Backbone as a ProteinNet text record, in pm:
[ID]
protein_1_A
[PRIMARY]
XXXXXXXXXXXXXXXXXXXXXXXXXXXXXXXXXXXXXXXXXXXXXXXXXXXXXXXXXXXXXXXXXXXXXXXXXXXXXXXXXXXXXXXXXXXXXXXXXXXXXXXXXXXXXXXXXXXXXXXXXXXXXXXXXXXXXXXXXXXXXXXXXXXXXXXXXXXXXXXXXXXXXXXXXXXXXXXXXXXXXXXXXXXXXXXXXXXXXXXXXXXXXXXXXXXXXXXXXXXXXXXXXXXXXXXXXXXXXXXXXXXXXXXXXXXXXXXXXXXXXXXXXXXXXXXXXXXXXXXXXXXXXXXX
[TERTIARY]
-199.4	-51.5	-18.1	46.8	94.3	204.5	256	391.6	497.6	477.7	610.7	583.8	480.7	452.2	572.9	515.1	570	739.5	795.5	941.8	1004.8	940.6	990.8	961.5	855.8	778	865.3	798.3	819.7	771.9	882.6	801	716.3	636.8	515.6	579.3	531.8	556.4	488.8	526.4	429.6	507	421.7	462.3	364.2	398.3	320	304.3	218.7	231.9	134.9	240.8	165.9	173.6	69.3	54.4	106.2	222.8	318.4	460.3	549.1	647.3	732.8	855.7	896.1	914.6	924.7	944.3	872	719.6	574.4	539	619.9	549.5	637.5	761.7	881.6	812.8	796.3	741.3	611.8	543.2	391.4	451.9	538.1	591.6	647.1	760.3	800	731.9	586	535.3	484.9	450.2	448.1	559.1	664.3	776.7	814.3	787.1	862.1	974	1066.6	1176.7	1144.2	1139.1	1109.2	1265	1206.4	1302.3	1177.5	1199.1	1130.8	1216.2	1130.8	1201.3	1114.2	1118	1042.1	999.4	854.5	808.5	708	816.8	757.1	720.2	703.5	671.6	610.4	474.1	409.2	391.7	434.8	441.9	562.6	531.8	649.2	609.7	697.4	676.7	769.5	705.1	745.4	743.6	865	913.5	947.4	849.1	889.3	959.3	1003.8	1099.9	982.8	886.3	777.1	833.5	867.1	882.4	763.1	669.7	518.2	487.8	457	425.6	566.6	681	771.2	757.6	769.9	747.2	632.8	526.4	397	305.3	358	237	120.8	106.9	-14.8	-32.9	-111.2	-72.5	-67.9	-14.9	76.5	-37.6	-160.2	-281.4	-317.4	-361.4	-405.6	-285.4	-177.6	-95.2	-80.5	-71	-70.6	-166.8	-301.1	-430.4	-428.6	-361.1	-361.4	-285.9	-146.5	-20.8	-102.6	-188.6	-234.5	-327	-403	-520.9	-438.7	-367.5	-289.4	-236.4	-136	-80.5	-160.7	-282.4	-377.9	-494.5	-493.7	-590.8	-527.6	-572.4	-492	-405.4	-389	-310.1	-375.1	-337.7	-389.5	-364.7	-337	-319.2	-341.5	-351.1	-435.8	-302.4	-308.5	-221.7	-297	-188.8	-219.5	-131.4	-187	-108.7	-113.1	-13.8	27	63.5	4.4	60.4	44.9	108.2	115.3	173.8	121.7	191.8	170.6	181.8	167	23.4	-42.5	-197.9	-296.9	-271.9	-315.2	-245.6	-310.2	-233.4	-374.3	-321.5	-446.2	-358	-465.8	-422.9	-551.9	-518.2	-576.6	-575	-702.4	-638.5	-712.8	-645.5	-712.5	-674.6	-795	-772.6	-892.2	-795.9	-901.2	-936.5	-1084.3	-1146.9	-1233.9	-1261.4	-1331.3	-1282.9	-1365.4	-1376.3	-1275.8	-1110.4	-1080.3	-1121.1	-1074.3	-1140.1	-1039.3	-1063.6	-955.5	-1021.6	-919.9	-949.1	-881.4	-876.7	-820.2	-823.5	-674	-685	-641.2	-680.2	-646.7	-478.9	-416.1	-289.2	-265.4	-385.7	-388.7	-443.2	-497.9	-512.1	-677	-770.1	-865.1	-943.1	-1054.3	-1071.3	-1169.2	-1144.2	-1187.8	-1264.8	-1385.5	-1423.1	-1547.6	-1597.1	-1675.9	-1612	-1618.4	-1608.8	-1646.2	-1750.2	-1755.8	-1653.6	-1610	-1492.4	-1371.9	-1383.7	-1247.7	-1327.3	-1471.4	-1521.9	-1500.7	-1486.7	-1467.3	-1330.5	-1240.6	-1096.5	-1086.8	-1125.4	-1102.7	-1188	-1267.2	-1347.5	-1249.8	-1202.2	-1108.9	-995.7	-966.2	-805.1	-850.4	-962.4	-1001.5	-906.3	-924.6	-916.9	-990	-910.3	-985.2	-1122.8	-1245	-1390.8	-1387	-1314.9	-1364	-1223.5	-1106.7	-1004.5	-946.4	-940.4	-903.1	-960.7	-1080.4	-1188.9	-1223.9	-1230	-1216.2	-1108	-996	-864.7	-845.4	-938.3	-973	-1080.4	-1185	-1278.3	-1231.7	-1120.5	-1047.8	-997.8	-948.4	-867.5	-941.2	-1107.3	-1219.8	-1283.3	-1207.6	-1243.6	-1186.1	-1226.5	-1138.5	-1052.6	-916	-827.9	-710.2	-725.9	-626.8	-506.5	-433.6	-312.4	-266.9	-316.1	-280.8	-315.8	-180.7	-183.1	-195.6	-180.4	-220.3	-126.8	14.7	114	124.2	74.3	15.2	-92.9	-174.9	-291.9	-238.3	-147.2	-89.5	15	48.6	154.7	42	-119.7	-182.6	-234.8	-268.2	-292.4	-179.8	-46.4	57.5	46.5	10.5	19.5	-110.7	-217.6	-310	-265.9	-228	-153.8	-27.6	33	128.6	123.8	-45.7	-96.4	-117.2	-98.4	-157.5	23.5	117.7	239.9	310	268.8	347.6	434.2	604.6	684.4	776.8	745.7	877.9	981.4	1096.5	1206.3	1261.3	1366.5	1414.2	1406.4	1348	1385.9	1256	1165.1	1068.4	914	955.8	855.6	714.9	628.9	516.4	541.6	597.6	625.9	697	827.2	921.3	915	987	986.6	1030.6	971.2	994.7	1121.2	1229.4	1348.4	1451.8	1382	1445.4	1428	1275	1252.3	1328.5	1316.9	1423.6	1578.4	1647.6	1727.4	1784.7	1663	1689.9	1643.4	1567.2	1526.2	1644.8	1732.5	1867.1	1956.8	1947.5	2040	1977.8	1865.2	1835.4	1879.8	1917.2	1993.6	1880.4	1898.6	1801	1714.5	1729.8	1672.1	1691.9	1565.4	1558.6	1549.3	1639.8	1575.8	1460.7	1351.3	1218.3	1229.1	1246.3	1273.1	1252.5	1203.2	1131.7	1263.2	1253.4	1416	1409.7	1299.2	1305.5	1263.2	1198.5	1096.9	1216.9	1322.8	1458.4	1435.9	1459.7	1509.3	1389.5	1246	1149.5	1079.8	1112.3	1104.8	1204.5	1303.7	1404.6	1396.1	1317.5	1323.3	1193.8	1114.1	966	975.2	1119.2	1097.2	1126.8	1132.9	1152.8	989.9	879.3	768.4	655.1	774.1	648.8	603.4	669.8	626.5	569.4	531.5	475	337.8	241	153.4	78.8	151.5	149.7	194.3	257.4	286.8	178.2	90.8	-59.2	-149.4	-100.9	-232.8	-109.5	-3.9	60.3	27	86.4	11.5	93.4	207.3	236.8	229.5	129.7	88.1	-5.5	-70.9	-167.4	-292.7	-318.9	-448.1	-594.2	-673.2	-791.9	-765	-685.4	-670.4	-637	-530.3	-441.4	-539.7	-594.2	-724.7	-815.1	-876.2	-970.8	-912.5	-780.7	-715.2	-697.9	-662.9	-634.6	-746	-890.5	-1002.5	-1027.1	-1023.8	-1093.2	-987.8	-871.9	-760.4	-772.7	-813.3	-845.5	-1006.3	-1054.4	-1242.8	-1184.9	-1126.5	-1123.4	-1018.5	-881.6	-824.5	-862.8	-919.5	-971.5	-1042.2	-1165.5	-1219.7	-1165.6	-1069.1	-949.5	-890.9	-831	-749.2	-836.3	-932.3	-1021.1	-1065.7	-1106.2	-1149.6	-1074.6	-940.7	-780.1	-754.9	-783.2	-745.1	-842.6	-974.2	-1077.5	-1065.7	-1006.8	-989.9	-873.2	-900.8	-806.6	-720.4	-721.6	-629.8	-667.7	-551.2	-550.6	-594.1	-588.5	-631	-476.2	-398.4	-243.4	-225.4	-244.4	-256.3	-310.6	-443.4	-531.7	-504.2	-411.2	-389	-263.4	-191.1	-104.5	-165.1	-235.1	-317.7	-415.6	-474.7	-519.9	-473	-335.2	-216	-149.7	-127.2	-86.7	-180.4	-299.4	-386	-446.9	-432.8	-456.7	-366.5	-256.3	-111.2	-92.9	-115.5	-71.3	-191.3	-299.5	-431.7	-407.9	-392.3	-351.1	-219.2	-148.2	-41.1	-70.8	-133.7	-212.7	-293.6	-364.2	-453.2	-386.1	-254.6	-176.7	-117.3	-74.9	-31.2	-81.5	-235.1	-329.9	-336.2	-391.3	-421.2	-291.1	-161.6	-53.3	-5.7	-44.3	-63.8	-127.7	-282.1	-354.2	-313.2	-242.5	-193.7	-100.1	13.1	96.3	67.3	-24.1	-62.2	-152.8	-172	-260.8	-174	-12	63.2	90.9	29.1	30.5	160.7	206.6	298.6	408.3	527.3	599.5	529.6	543.7	505.5	598	531.8	640.2	635.2	570.7	543.6	669.8	760.9	823.9	945.7
-547.5	-571.7	-460.4	-493.3	-377.2	-332.5	-226.7	-171.6	-272.6	-297.4	-432.7	-555.2	-595.5	-695.2	-698.4	-566.9	-560	-535.3	-506.2	-474.2	-622.6	-731.1	-847	-937.1	-980.6	-1063.4	-1056.5	-1152.6	-1154	-1010.2	-1005.4	-848.1	-904.1	-859.4	-844.6	-812.3	-814	-807.9	-773.3	-701.8	-722	-697.4	-672.3	-668.7	-582	-520.3	-411.3	-452.2	-493.8	-508	-457.8	-379.8	-297.5	-341.5	-338	-347.7	-279.5	-234.1	-139.7	-167.3	-114.9	-115.5	-50.8	-67.2	33.4	163.8	178.1	340.5	415.5	345.4	446.4	394.8	326.2	308	423.6	430.9	508	642.1	741.4	868.4	871.9	769.4	782	731	603.7	531.6	626.6	748.2	833.3	934.9	966.4	1000.2	975.5	829.2	797	824.7	868	923	792.3	685.3	573.1	486.2	469.7	369.7	255	252.5	116	54.5	-78.6	-124	-165.5	-99	-151.2	-232.8	-354.1	-425.8	-484.1	-511.4	-604.6	-706.7	-747	-880.1	-935.5	-957.5	-994.7	-903.5	-919.4	-832.5	-699.5	-729.4	-622.7	-570	-612.7	-587.2	-571.9	-506.2	-496.7	-483	-492.7	-518.7	-425.5	-338.3	-263	-321.9	-342.2	-361.1	-289.5	-255	-165.5	-242	-119	-169.8	-191.4	-111.7	-148	-87.4	36.6	146.4	150.2	220.3	208.7	102.7	-45.4	-154.6	-239.2	-205.9	-238.2	-113.5	13	55.5	91.2	-25.4	-24	74	166.2	265.1	217.2	120.4	56.7	-65.5	-132	-295.7	-310.4	-382.2	-394.5	-382.1	-438.6	-448.2	-300.4	-209.7	-117.6	30.1	-5.9	64	38	-91.6	-104.8	-83.8	-96.4	-52.2	105.8	154	322.6	336	258.3	275.2	242	135.2	101.3	179	229.8	329.3	452.4	470	610.1	594.7	483.7	449.6	424.5	378.8	353.2	443.9	539.3	647.8	718.3	733.9	854.8	776.1	624.8	587	482.7	430	367.7	195.1	173.3	32.2	-0.4	-137.1	-155.4	-217.4	-210.7	-223.8	-329.3	-494.3	-578.3	-530.9	-543.1	-523.7	-694.5	-732.7	-874.2	-844.6	-910.1	-852.2	-971.7	-967.7	-1097.2	-1027	-1119.3	-1056.8	-1180.2	-1187.8	-1282.7	-1369	-1318	-1361.4	-1355.7	-1287.6	-1282.5	-1297.1	-1307.4	-1276	-1238.2	-1168.2	-1138.3	-1051.9	-987.5	-887.1	-790.2	-700	-582.2	-549.4	-544.5	-479.5	-352.2	-246.6	-79.7	-78.2	-21.6	-0.1	133.2	249.9	365.4	424.3	487.1	529.9	442.3	286.1	198.5	169	107.7	79.2	-57	-52.3	-164	-280.1	-409.6	-494.4	-613.9	-699.3	-767.9	-908.2	-976.5	-1091.9	-1123.6	-1202.3	-1213.8	-1356.7	-1424	-1561.1	-1539.3	-1633.1	-1649.9	-1707.1	-1729	-1760.5	-1914.4	-2001.2	-2146.2	-2167.4	-2052.1	-2066.5	-2052.4	-2020.4	-2022.1	-1899	-1907.8	-1814	-1720.4	-1565.8	-1481.2	-1351	-1368.9	-1323.9	-1382.1	-1335.3	-1373.8	-1409.7	-1503.4	-1564.7	-1460.6	-1375.9	-1265.5	-1149.5	-1101.1	-1054.5	-1111.1	-1244	-1303.3	-1285.8	-1312.7	-1308.2	-1138.6	-1044.6	-913	-860.2	-959	-916	-975.5	-1108.5	-1159.8	-1083.9	-998.9	-955.6	-821.9	-743.9	-616.1	-644.5	-780.2	-783.4	-845.4	-859.2	-962	-1106.3	-1186.5	-1285	-1402.3	-1532	-1637.6	-1677.2	-1638.3	-1649.3	-1826	-1895.9	-2066.2	-2087.3	-2110.5	-2157.9	-2047.7	-1951.3	-1889.4	-1854.2	-1833.2	-1836.8	-1923.6	-2054.9	-2189.5	-2208.3	-2132.8	-2146.6	-2063.5	-1954.9	-1868.8	-1917.9	-1983.8	-2014.2	-2122	-2185.5	-2262.6	-2255.9	-2103.2	-2040.6	-1989.2	-2006.2	-1919.8	-2073.5	-2195.4	-2328.4	-2382.3	-2443.1	-2490.7	-2552.9	-2568.2	-2674.3	-2662	-2776.1	-2806.7	-2824.3	-2847.5	-2871.6	-2710	-2603.8	-2468.8	-2360.6	-2284.8	-2191.6	-2084	-1950.9	-1847.6	-1810.3	-1810.5	-1777.5	-1916	-2032.1	-2125.8	-2040.3	-1991.5	-1893.5	-1815.1	-1750.1	-1644.2	-1685.6	-1796.1	-1852	-1904.2	-1980.6	-2019.9	-1879.5	-1792.8	-1643.1	-1614.5	-1618.3	-1589.5	-1662.3	-1784.3	-1927.4	-1850.5	-1788.4	-1754.1	-1616.9	-1545	-1450.4	-1451.4	-1549.6	-1602.7	-1634	-1657.8	-1697.4	-1568.1	-1438.8	-1329.2	-1245.5	-1357.3	-1261.9	-1238.2	-1243	-1221.9	-1311.1	-1271	-1383.3	-1259.1	-1312.8	-1255	-1302.4	-1206.1	-1255.9	-1355.1	-1406.9	-1497.6	-1446.2	-1478.3	-1421.5	-1331	-1325.6	-1224.3	-1347.9	-1412	-1488.7	-1455.1	-1452.2	-1446.7	-1479	-1462.9	-1481.6	-1434.7	-1395	-1328.7	-1199.7	-1180.8	-1021.7	-900.3	-814.7	-660.9	-644.4	-644.4	-599	-739.9	-854.1	-968	-936	-918.6	-913.4	-775.2	-688	-539	-580.3	-639.1	-716.3	-781.1	-864.8	-981.8	-888.8	-796.1	-712.8	-643.6	-560.5	-505.3	-593.6	-716.5	-800.1	-840.6	-814.8	-830.6	-747.6	-812.5	-717.8	-632	-492.5	-378.7	-327.1	-409.9	-335.6	-160.6	-103.7	43.6	86.2	188.7	238.5	322.7	345.9	434.4	530.6	645.7	773.5	879.2	983.3	1087.2	1196.2	1225.5	1269.5	1438.2	1501	1639.3	1704.7	1815.5	1871.9	1902.3	1933.3	1999	1840.2	1740.2	1622	1563	1610.1	1534.2	1604.5	1735.4	1799.4	1725.6	1702.3	1689.1	1559.5	1459.8	1322.3	1305.1	1432.8	1414.2	1372.7	1385.3	1337.9	1178.1	1110.2	994.6	923.5	988.3	928.5	1029.3	1131.1	1258.4	1222.2	1095.6	1054.3	928.7	865.6	742	788.9	672.3	701.9	752.6	729.2	766.4	937.8	1015.1	1128.4	1238.1	1149.8	1230.9	1222	1194.7	1206.9	1240.2	1289.6	1363	1483.9	1532	1699.3	1788	1754.2	1877.7	1899.8	1772.5	1740	1904.3	1936.2	2010.2	1986.6	1888.3	1848.8	1789.5	1762.2	1733.9	1616.1	1510.6	1373.9	1447.7	1510.5	1555.1	1642.3	1720.3	1819.7	1707.8	1606.9	1510.7	1445.7	1390.4	1331.2	1391	1518.5	1599.3	1630.3	1666.6	1689.7	1571.3	1465.9	1334.5	1287.2	1360.9	1273.6	1409.1	1527.1	1598	1568.5	1541.6	1477.9	1388.2	1239.9	1165.1	1157.4	1200.5	1259.5	1349.6	1425.1	1531	1453.4	1382.2	1273	1165.5	1131.3	995.6	1076.2	1211.3	1279.6	1287.5	1341.5	1395.7	1254.7	1115.8	1017.9	995.9	970.5	906	1005.3	1117.5	1211.1	1195	1164.3	1147.6	982.6	908.3	769	799.6	733.8	737.7	634.1	532.7	445.9	398.1	350.4	267.4	343.3	427.5	555	602.2	567.3	608.6	575.7	480.3	416.3	509.9	532.7	625.4	798.3	837.3	949.3	992.9	877.1	894.9	894.7	805	825.2	947.3	955.6	1105.8	1227.8	1211.4	1336.2	1322.2	1212.6	1207.6	1248.3	1211.9	1246.8	1377.9	1453	1584.6	1679.3	1632.9	1714.4	1699.9	1587.7	1524.6	1639.9	1629.9	1659.7	1831.4	1860.5	2018.6	2074.4	1973.8	2040.2	2004.8	1916.2	1874.5	1998.7	2035.3	2152.7	2284.8	2311.1	2443.6	2422.5	2288.9	2325.2	2323.8	2286	2312.3	2445.2	2535.3	2648.8	2754.8	2740.2	2797.8	2761.7	2642.1	2600	2690.6	2662.8	2747.4	2897.8	2963.7	3101.3	3134.9	3014.6	3037.7	3046.9	2946.8	2949.8	3086.6	3139.2	3258.6	3389.2	3374.4	3448.7	3542.1	3452.4	3542.3	3563.8	3452.5	3470.1	3303.4	3305.5	3161.4	3065	2934.7	2814.8	2796.4	2758.6	2741.3	2557	2491.3	2395.3	2311.1	2331.1	2252.3	2298.2
2066.5	2132.6	2203.8	2314.5	2395.8	2349.1	2396.9	2361.8	2416.6	2545.9	2581	2489.9	2481.6	2423.8	2252.4	2214.4	2060.4	2081.8	2190.2	2186.6	2229.7	2302.1	2361.7	2266.1	2205.2	2118.2	1996.5	1925.4	1782.3	1689.3	1599.4	1519.7	1425.1	1404.5	1298.6	1193.6	1055.2	931.9	827.2	699.5	619.8	458.1	374.3	253.9	196.5	72.6	4.1	-151.4	-191.8	-324.4	-436.6	-586.6	-614.7	-767.4	-852.7	-982.6	-1096.5	-1071.1	-1138.9	-1108.3	-1196.2	-1199.3	-1093	-1074.2	-943	-990.1	-1113.4	-1143.7	-1115	-1161	-1123.2	-1013.4	-897.7	-767.8	-673.3	-685.9	-627.3	-611	-660.1	-657	-538.8	-565.7	-503.6	-331.3	-318.5	-200.8	-143.5	-190.3	-98	-16.8	-55.8	24.5	133.9	151.5	291.4	374	345.8	423.7	546.2	515.7	563.1	529.6	557.2	500.5	429.5	294	290.7	160	122.5	-41.1	-120.3	-212.6	-330.3	-426.9	-489.9	-565.9	-689.2	-799.1	-896.2	-854.9	-851.4	-790.5	-899.4	-1046.7	-1179.1	-1268.3	-1373.6	-1489.1	-1482.4	-1402.4	-1390.6	-1252.9	-1164.7	-1015.5	-931.4	-824.1	-748.3	-590.1	-527.9	-354.4	-299.1	-218.1	-99.4	41	88.2	181.4	337.9	407.8	523.8	646.6	710.6	833.7	953	938.4	1069.7	1198.4	1159.8	1287.3	1341.3	1292.5	1395.8	1472.7	1423.1	1473.8	1553.3	1548.1	1615.1	1749.2	1733.3	1840.7	1923.1	1862.6	1970.6	1940.4	1845.1	1840.9	1775.1	1674.4	1636.6	1549.6	1553	1517.5	1325.7	1343.5	1159.7	1101.4	1091.3	996.3	976.2	1092	1051.5	1018.6	992.6	995.6	779.1	792	657.5	567.4	620.6	528.2	523.4	597.6	576.4	470.7	439.2	363	232.5	224	72.4	-0.2	128.3	81.8	37	100.1	37.6	-91.4	-125.1	-211.6	-342.6	-333.1	-447.6	-470.8	-356.9	-445.1	-505.6	-645.6	-725.2	-832.8	-809.1	-861.2	-975.9	-1097.3	-1184.5	-1136.9	-1049.2	-1010.6	-875.7	-820.1	-705.7	-619.8	-489.6	-367.7	-309.6	-270.1	-176.8	-45.1	33.9	166.4	229.6	234.9	323.7	492.9	574.8	680.4	828.7	902.3	997.3	1121.4	1246.8	1379.4	1434.1	1612.5	1683.2	1680.8	1633.6	1678	1542.9	1429.8	1310.4	1182.5	1084.2	936.7	866.6	736.8	667	576	474.7	363.3	343.1	242.8	225.6	95.2	1.3	-83.9	-131.4	-171	-202.9	-359	-416.8	-534.9	-570.2	-609.8	-647.7	-526.1	-532.9	-432.7	-376.3	-391.8	-317.6	-208.5	-146.1	11.4	-0.3	69.3	84.3	133.7	64.3	130.7	153.4	267.4	302.8	394.4	456	517.8	604.2	716.1	823.7	884.3	938.4	933.2	1109.4	1220	1337	1340.4	1402.8	1391.9	1344.7	1430.4	1388.1	1234.5	1173.6	1053.9	1054.7	1159.1	1154.6	1075.4	943.4	913.8	969.2	982.2	1036.4	977	863.8	778.6	673.7	573.8	504.5	351.2	312.9	167.2	65.1	55.7	-32.6	-32	69.2	62.4	-40	-28.2	-112.8	-304.4	-279.6	-410	-422.3	-388.2	-441.1	-438.6	-373.3	-414.6	-561.1	-566.8	-701.8	-839.8	-791.6	-926.9	-913.7	-813.3	-841.7	-925	-863.4	-961.2	-1102.2	-1111.3	-1240.6	-1251.2	-1149.1	-1149.4	-1199.8	-1257	-1287.8	-1248.1	-1270.1	-1199.1	-1143.8	-1215.6	-1158.9	-1119.3	-1134.7	-1108.5	-961.6	-1001.6	-892.5	-808.5	-789.9	-679.4	-573.7	-658.9	-629.5	-515.5	-553.4	-445	-320.8	-360.2	-246.5	-138.8	-229.7	-139.2	-15.6	-91.4	19.1	109.6	110	184.8	313.4	253.9	385.4	412.9	412.5	472.2	572.3	707.3	802.3	739.9	812.9	767.3	896.4	944.2	1094.9	1038	917.7	893.5	856	827.1	772.9	863.7	888	1010.7	897.6	993.1	904.3	796.8	827.8	726.1	611.2	654.9	512.6	426.9	529.1	440.9	307.5	388.4	307.1	160.1	215.8	93.5	-18.2	58.7	-33	-139.1	-56.2	-177.9	-253.6	-207.9	-291.4	-436.4	-386	-521.3	-620.4	-573.2	-660.7	-726.5	-679.3	-724.8	-822.3	-790	-906.6	-1051	-1055.7	-1191.6	-1218	-1133.2	-1210.5	-1239.1	-1195	-1255.1	-1118	-1024.9	-869.9	-873.4	-853	-815	-702.2	-555.8	-480.8	-469	-435.9	-481	-349.8	-342.6	-196.1	-100.9	-22.5	131.4	170.7	69.4	144.3	151	221.8	283.8	359.8	372.1	508.5	620.6	698.6	855.1	918.4	832.2	899.7	944.5	1033.2	1122.1	1023.2	1043.1	977.7	920.2	1012.3	988.7	935.8	983.4	855.5	715	697.1	531.1	509.1	578.5	488.9	456.7	553.1	524.4	401.1	412.4	267.4	170.5	149.7	55.4	-15	123.6	46.9	-35.3	-29.7	-93.2	-226.7	-266.2	-400.2	-483.5	-611.5	-680.3	-774.1	-741.7	-836.8	-733.7	-603.4	-483.8	-454.6	-427.9	-436.3	-313	-218.3	-135.5	-133.4	-47.5	-77.4	71.2	65.1	145.5	130.4	183.6	173.4	127.3	-9.4	-11.5	2.6	50.9	55.6	-64.9	-35.4	-172.5	-286.5	-287.5	-391.9	-454.5	-382.7	-449.2	-565.8	-424.8	-513.6	-636.5	-671.2	-778.8	-853.6	-884.4	-955.8	-1013.6	-923.5	-989.6	-1071.4	-1108.8	-1172.6	-1300.9	-1373.5	-1498.5	-1525.1	-1421.2	-1424.6	-1465.7	-1436.3	-1445.1	-1511.1	-1575.8	-1624.6	-1740.9	-1832	-1977.4	-1971.7	-1867.7	-1836.8	-1845.1	-1790	-1778	-1610.1	-1524.8	-1425.9	-1416.8	-1486.4	-1509.8	-1529.8	-1637.5	-1651.2	-1522.7	-1448.7	-1290.6	-1163.8	-1180.7	-1086.9	-1090.4	-965.6	-931.3	-1033.6	-1079	-1176.9	-1320.4	-1319.9	-1495.5	-1490.5	-1406.9	-1442	-1540.2	-1612.6	-1660.4	-1618.9	-1701.6	-1650.9	-1521	-1592.8	-1509.1	-1356.4	-1361.5	-1242.3	-1146.5	-1205.7	-1126.8	-1060.8	-1159.5	-1101.2	-953	-990.6	-885	-743.1	-766.6	-654.7	-599.6	-669.1	-580	-510.4	-574.6	-523.2	-394	-399	-274	-156.4	-205.9	-75	7	-104.9	-45.5	51.4	24.1	85.6	210.2	201.8	263.2	412.7	375.5	494.1	583.2	539.7	649.4	737.6	623.9	673.7	838.5	776.2	869.8	995.2	995.3	1109.7	1173.6	1102.5	1206.9	1246.2	1201.9	1258.3	1397.4	1373.4	1489.2	1616.7	1586.9	1700	1756.4	1699	1785.1	1864.5	2012.6	2110.1	2051.1	2007.9	1976.4	1843.3	1756.7	1659	1542.3	1532.7	1410.9	1373.4	1404	1303.6	1170	1139.9	982.2	937.8	992.7	870.8	884	1044.4	997.2	902.9	900.8	791.2	641.5	643	504.4	458.6	561.2	560.2	521.3	621.6	596.2	426.2	393.8	247.8	164.5	171.9	52.2	49.3	178.8	222.1	136	178.9	135.5	-0.2	-79.4	-211.1	-294.1	-237.7	-304.6	-329.6	-180.6	-191.3	-314.1	-312.5	-351.4	-537.2	-554.4	-695.1	-752.4	-658.1	-669.5	-713.9	-618.3	-616.6	-762.7	-793	-907.8	-1059.9	-1036.9	-1130.1	-1137.5	-1047.4	-1041	-1100.7	-1067.3	-1083	-1289.3	-1305.8	-1414.5	-1512.8	-1502.2	-1602	-1537.9	-1475.8	-1439.9	-1555.4	-1564.1	-1655.4	-1821.2	-1826.9	-1948.5	-2019.1	-1909.1	-1915.6	-1887.6	-1912.2	-1912.4	-1771.6	-1663.9	-1548.5	-1448.6	-1429.6	-1352.2	-1402.5	-1357.3	-1371.8	-1285.5	-1358.7	-1290.2	-1186.2	-1047.9	-949.6	-944.4	-981.4	-958	-1059.8	-1112.1	-1195	-1180.5
[MASK]
++++++++++++++++++++++++++++++++++++++++++++++++++++++++++++++++++++++++++++++++++++++++++++++++++++++++++++++++++++++++++++++++++++++++++++++++++++++++++++++++++++++++++++++++++++++++++++++++++++++++++++++++++++++++++++++++++++++++++++++++++++++++++++++++++++++++++++++++++++++++++++++++

């Protein structure tokens, strides 16, 4: 989509579903440095609603941006991320989980499937969906259907995810533009703004996750899990950043993902080193 089309045509939108509580998602989501709203979407799920600045300004298509965000959120976190996205010509989803290659599926605006059904089977396996009922429902989304457009396909996907506990708040329906979604999200009780708080505030909020499952994997933990995640983030982030920078167009989302992973991994390694030095009695720990 050209910049002019992005400014005058309908605004694309996206939602990021994370299989974790908002308290676990918020510290990681802030690393994206993108204004969003964070809302509980079921007992075990949260949804991030981005404002859509990158694609609203015509910097890059929505699918590439949110795929990069989902990858950055999922790498090093113990939960998967599903990015739902749509624009005037397409709609689709991407699943990111750990260090595995993201998997997704796309439909044209009229609902014509573009992709292999094997991707849907991989999606089901990684999420632990029912191998009979849920896979059958996903297979139907890959079949021609003259009465189902792309947004209807996404609603069908959400119906499958509803059996996994996904409950989207009212007003967050696929197909709405990003700015309208953000307004609706702000009206949901318990909705939290997600913005980069600056280094001092980011350090101050660590106590919200230090005692949870995620705390053991965050950079300041300094343990074996945190070291492993930090090394993996650097290993994945560096090539992603390089690859995105080499692309003349369409690399913004991957540049963001690579930069986030590289910075977070480097911070984790630094904290691990200083934590070990502190334990040896060499100098105070600067990561707390």
